[in-house]
Amino acid sequence: MHRTQLAGYRAEHFLYEADGGVATITLNRPERKNPLTFESYAELRDLFRALAYADDVKAVVLTGAGGNFCSGGDVHEIIGPLTQLDMPGLLAFTRMTGDLVKAMLGCPQPIVAAVDGVCAGAGAILAMASDLRLASTRARTAFLFTKVGLAGCDMGACSILPRLIGQGRAAELLYTGRAMSAEEGERWGFYNRLCAPDDVPGEAQALARSLADGPTFAHGMTKKMLQQEWSMGIAEAIEAEAQAQAICMATNDFHRAYHAFVAKTAPRFEGD
């Protein structure tokens, strides 16, 4: 009774398109390399929260317009106003940005980041918080908070980034704020795959489509366990996975897959 449809969603502060179970979110301020504003932060947070209840979206592509992913928080519309806020106001902002990452981690759909060009500050966080990351060979990724006198511990970076690329490499990026090249990002495990710049959108859509056509209930379970098992011991994780897999074995998708295998046909997954 709590499921909803997002095919007709109309975004105010970025572009949103849904087609065949794949939702594409495009940050769309190309003249400024797609910076975030207070409003776009909040709308992204609310949209990813809503995706948890959307039964017509099976996978998400997150990208930017005009050859860049995202340059981070807008200097004039976020950074400047932040210098005028008191501590309660500052904390409200940082909690709101953290809530965006929580919403991305909490929505059951796999998120594929399609990264080209500049991917900096909060933009690097958005890529980090995605489940899979494809990048063009010209992508440059920088957690540049230290460049503006801030700590690298922003929006979960000190927790999530070391798990992706290792403690030492994460420390280097977070202390120095230097840009990580696309080749470094792939070699270190931040990026799953590099593509020619013109191929990134198509490759990301194809990957998202393959996920949307798969057992989406099981994908959601995989995502949930990837998050929950960060804080578990091995024995605890094995038991949690036993329970999770038993739940998946009770789904119609599992039964359809078995009957399709017996009949030597392709399984038809419906996410139930």
Coordinates of C-alpha atoms in Angstrom, one line a residue:
M1 CA 0.0 0.0 0.0
H2 CA 3.0 2.3 0.4
R3 CA 4.4 1.8 -3.1
T4 CA 4.4 4.7 -5.5
Q5 CA 5.2 5.6 -9.1
L6 CA 7.9 8.0 -10.1
A7 CA 7.6 7.9 -13.9
G8 CA 5.8 11.2 -13.9
Y9 CA 8.1 12.9 -11.4
R10 CA 9.0 16.5 -12.5
A11 CA 12.3 17.7 -11.1
E12 CA 12.8 21.4 -10.3
H13 CA 16.6 21.7 -9.9
F14 CA 18.0 19.0 -12.2
L15 CA 16.7 16.8 -15.0
Y16 CA 14.8 13.5 -14.4
E17 CA 13.8 11.0 -16.9
A18 CA 12.4 7.4 -16.4
D19 CA 12.4 4.8 -19.2
G20 CA 11.8 1.1 -18.9
G21 CA 12.7 0.9 -15.2
V22 CA 15.8 3.1 -15.4
A23 CA 15.7 6.6 -13.9
T24 CA 18.3 9.1 -15.1
I25 CA 19.1 12.0 -12.9
T26 CA 21.2 14.7 -14.7
L27 CA 22.7 17.6 -12.9
N28 CA 22.0 20.4 -15.3
R29 CA 24.0 23.6 -14.8
P30 CA 26.6 23.0 -17.5
E31 CA 27.7 26.6 -17.7
R32 CA 29.1 26.2 -14.1
K33 CA 30.1 22.6 -14.3
N34 CA 26.9 21.5 -12.6
P35 CA 27.4 22.8 -9.0
L36 CA 24.9 21.9 -6.3
T37 CA 22.7 24.5 -4.5
F38 CA 20.8 24.3 -1.2
E39 CA 17.7 23.5 -3.3
S40 CA 19.2 20.8 -5.4
Y41 CA 20.8 19.1 -2.4
A42 CA 17.3 19.0 -0.7
E43 CA 15.5 17.8 -3.8
L44 CA 18.1 15.0 -4.5
R45 CA 17.7 13.9 -0.9
D46 CA 13.9 13.8 -1.1
L47 CA 14.0 12.0 -4.5
F48 CA 16.3 9.3 -3.3
R49 CA 14.1 8.9 -0.2
A50 CA 11.1 8.5 -2.5
L51 CA 12.9 5.9 -4.6
A52 CA 12.8 3.5 -1.7
Y53 CA 9.0 3.3 -2.3
A54 CA 9.0 3.5 -6.2
D55 CA 8.1 0.2 -7.8
D56 CA 8.5 1.5 -11.4
V57 CA 12.2 2.3 -11.0
K58 CA 14.7 -0.6 -10.9
A59 CA 18.0 1.2 -11.4
V60 CA 19.3 4.8 -11.4
V61 CA 21.9 6.6 -13.5
L62 CA 23.4 9.7 -12.0
T63 CA 25.3 12.0 -14.4
G64 CA 26.0 15.6 -15.3
A65 CA 25.4 17.7 -18.4
G66 CA 27.9 19.3 -20.7
G67 CA 30.9 17.1 -20.3
N68 CA 31.3 17.5 -16.5
F69 CA 29.8 15.5 -13.6
C70 CA 29.6 18.0 -10.7
S71 CA 31.9 20.8 -9.4
G72 CA 30.6 20.5 -5.8
G73 CA 28.7 23.1 -3.8
D74 CA 28.2 26.4 -5.7
V75 CA 30.7 29.0 -4.5
H76 CA 28.2 31.9 -4.7
E77 CA 25.0 30.1 -3.7
I78 CA 26.3 27.8 -1.0
I79 CA 29.9 28.6 0.1
G80 CA 29.3 32.4 0.5
P81 CA 26.0 32.1 2.4
L82 CA 27.6 29.5 4.7
T83 CA 30.1 32.0 6.0
Q84 CA 27.2 34.0 7.3
L85 CA 25.4 31.2 9.2
D86 CA 25.6 30.5 13.0
M87 CA 26.5 27.1 14.3
P88 CA 22.9 25.8 14.4
G89 CA 22.5 26.8 10.8
L90 CA 25.8 25.3 9.7
L91 CA 24.9 22.0 11.5
A92 CA 21.5 21.9 9.8
F93 CA 23.2 22.2 6.4
T94 CA 25.8 19.5 7.1
R95 CA 23.2 17.2 8.4
M96 CA 21.1 17.8 5.3
T97 CA 24.0 17.0 3.0
G98 CA 24.7 13.9 5.0
D99 CA 21.1 12.9 4.7
L100 CA 21.5 12.9 0.9
V101 CA 24.2 10.2 1.2
K102 CA 22.1 8.2 3.6
A103 CA 19.2 8.4 1.2
M104 CA 21.4 7.2 -1.7
L105 CA 22.7 4.3 0.4
G106 CA 19.2 3.5 1.6
C107 CA 17.3 3.3 -1.6
P108 CA 17.2 -0.3 -2.9
Q109 CA 17.9 0.5 -6.5
P110 CA 21.5 0.2 -7.7
I111 CA 22.9 3.7 -8.6
V112 CA 25.3 3.9 -11.5
A113 CA 27.4 7.1 -11.6
A114 CA 28.4 8.2 -15.1
V115 CA 31.3 10.5 -14.6
D116 CA 32.9 12.8 -17.1
G117 CA 35.2 15.8 -16.7
V118 CA 35.1 17.5 -13.3
C119 CA 34.0 15.5 -10.3
A120 CA 34.9 17.5 -7.3
G121 CA 33.9 18.2 -3.7
A122 CA 30.3 17.1 -3.1
G123 CA 30.3 15.8 -6.7
A124 CA 33.0 13.4 -5.7
I125 CA 30.8 12.4 -2.8
L126 CA 27.9 11.7 -5.0
A127 CA 30.0 9.4 -7.2
M128 CA 31.4 7.7 -4.0
A129 CA 27.9 7.1 -2.6
S130 CA 26.8 5.5 -5.9
D131 CA 26.9 1.7 -6.1
L132 CA 28.8 1.5 -9.4
R133 CA 30.9 4.1 -11.1
L134 CA 31.8 4.5 -14.8
A135 CA 34.2 7.3 -15.8
S136 CA 35.5 8.8 -19.0
T137 CA 39.2 8.8 -19.5
R138 CA 39.2 12.6 -18.9
A139 CA 37.4 12.4 -15.5
R140 CA 39.2 14.1 -12.7
T141 CA 38.0 13.4 -9.2
A142 CA 38.9 15.6 -6.2
F143 CA 37.8 15.6 -2.6
L144 CA 38.9 19.2 -2.3
F145 CA 37.4 20.2 1.0
T146 CA 40.9 20.9 2.5
K147 CA 41.3 23.5 -0.3
V148 CA 38.7 25.7 1.3
G149 CA 39.9 25.1 4.9
L150 CA 37.5 22.2 5.7
A151 CA 38.2 18.7 6.9
G152 CA 38.1 15.8 4.6
C153 CA 35.4 14.2 6.8
D154 CA 32.5 15.3 4.8
M155 CA 29.2 13.4 4.0
G156 CA 30.7 10.1 5.0
A157 CA 34.0 10.4 3.1
C158 CA 36.2 9.2 5.9
S159 CA 34.1 6.1 6.3
I160 CA 33.2 5.1 2.7
L161 CA 36.2 6.2 0.7
P162 CA 38.7 4.0 2.6
R163 CA 36.5 1.0 2.0
L164 CA 36.6 1.7 -1.7
I165 CA 40.3 2.5 -2.3
G166 CA 42.1 1.7 1.0
Q167 CA 43.0 3.8 4.0
G168 CA 46.3 5.2 2.8
R169 CA 45.0 6.2 -0.6
A170 CA 41.9 7.8 0.9
A171 CA 44.0 9.7 3.4
E172 CA 46.2 11.1 0.6
L173 CA 43.2 12.4 -1.3
L174 CA 41.4 13.7 1.7
Y175 CA 44.5 15.5 3.2
T176 CA 45.8 17.0 0.0
G177 CA 42.6 17.6 -2.0
R178 CA 44.5 16.7 -5.2
A179 CA 42.7 15.4 -8.2
M180 CA 42.7 11.7 -8.8
S181 CA 43.0 10.9 -12.5
A182 CA 40.6 8.5 -14.2
E183 CA 43.4 5.9 -14.6
E184 CA 44.2 6.1 -10.9
G185 CA 40.6 5.9 -10.0
E186 CA 40.2 2.7 -12.0
R187 CA 43.4 1.2 -10.7
W188 CA 42.5 1.9 -7.1
G189 CA 39.0 0.5 -7.4
F190 CA 37.1 3.8 -7.3
Y191 CA 35.9 3.4 -10.9
N192 CA 34.6 0.1 -12.1
R193 CA 35.4 0.9 -15.7
L194 CA 36.8 3.6 -17.9
C195 CA 35.2 4.6 -21.2
A196 CA 35.9 7.0 -24.1
P197 CA 34.1 10.2 -23.2
D198 CA 31.4 9.8 -25.9
D199 CA 30.7 6.2 -24.7
V200 CA 30.1 7.0 -21.0
P201 CA 26.3 7.8 -21.2
G202 CA 25.6 4.7 -23.3
E203 CA 27.7 2.4 -21.2
A204 CA 26.0 3.6 -18.0
Q205 CA 22.6 3.2 -19.5
A206 CA 23.4 -0.3 -20.7
L207 CA 24.7 -1.3 -17.3
A208 CA 21.7 0.2 -15.5
R209 CA 19.4 -1.5 -18.0
S210 CA 21.0 -4.9 -17.3
L211 CA 20.5 -4.4 -13.6
A212 CA 16.9 -3.3 -14.1
D213 CA 16.2 -6.4 -16.1
G214 CA 17.6 -8.6 -13.4
P215 CA 16.2 -9.8 -10.1
T216 CA 15.6 -6.4 -8.6
F217 CA 14.3 -7.6 -5.2
A218 CA 17.6 -9.6 -4.9
H219 CA 19.6 -6.6 -6.0
G220 CA 18.0 -4.6 -3.3
M221 CA 18.9 -7.3 -0.8
T222 CA 22.5 -7.3 -2.0
K223 CA 22.7 -3.5 -1.6
K224 CA 21.3 -3.7 1.9
M225 CA 23.7 -6.4 3.0
L226 CA 26.7 -4.5 1.5
Q227 CA 25.8 -1.6 3.8
Q228 CA 24.8 -3.6 6.9
E229 CA 27.8 -5.9 6.9
W230 CA 30.3 -3.1 7.3
S231 CA 29.7 -3.2 11.0
M232 CA 29.4 -7.0 11.5
G233 CA 31.8 -9.7 12.4
I234 CA 32.2 -12.6 10.0
A235 CA 30.0 -15.0 11.9
E236 CA 27.3 -12.3 12.3
A237 CA 27.5 -11.5 8.6
I238 CA 27.2 -15.2 7.6
E239 CA 24.0 -15.5 9.6
A240 CA 22.6 -12.3 8.2
E241 CA 23.3 -13.5 4.7
A242 CA 21.6 -16.9 5.5
Q243 CA 18.5 -15.0 6.5
A244 CA 18.7 -12.7 3.5
Q245 CA 19.1 -15.5 1.0
A246 CA 16.3 -17.5 2.6
I247 CA 14.0 -14.5 2.0
C248 CA 15.2 -14.3 -1.7
M249 CA 14.5 -18.0 -2.1
A250 CA 10.8 -17.4 -1.2
T251 CA 10.4 -14.9 -4.1
N252 CA 8.7 -15.6 -7.4
D253 CA 11.8 -14.5 -9.2
F254 CA 13.7 -17.4 -7.7
H255 CA 11.0 -19.9 -8.8
R256 CA 10.8 -18.4 -12.3
A257 CA 14.5 -18.6 -12.7
Y258 CA 14.4 -22.3 -11.7
H259 CA 11.6 -23.1 -14.2
A260 CA 13.4 -21.1 -16.9
F261 CA 16.6 -23.1 -16.3
V262 CA 14.7 -26.4 -16.6
A263 CA 13.0 -25.2 -19.8
K264 CA 16.3 -23.8 -21.2
T265 CA 14.8 -20.4 -21.6
A266 CA 15.8 -16.9 -20.3
P267 CA 14.4 -16.1 -16.9
R268 CA 11.9 -13.3 -16.6
F269 CA 12.4 -11.3 -13.5
E270 CA 9.7 -9.1 -12.1
G271 CA 11.1 -8.1 -8.7
D272 CA 8.6 -10.0 -6.6

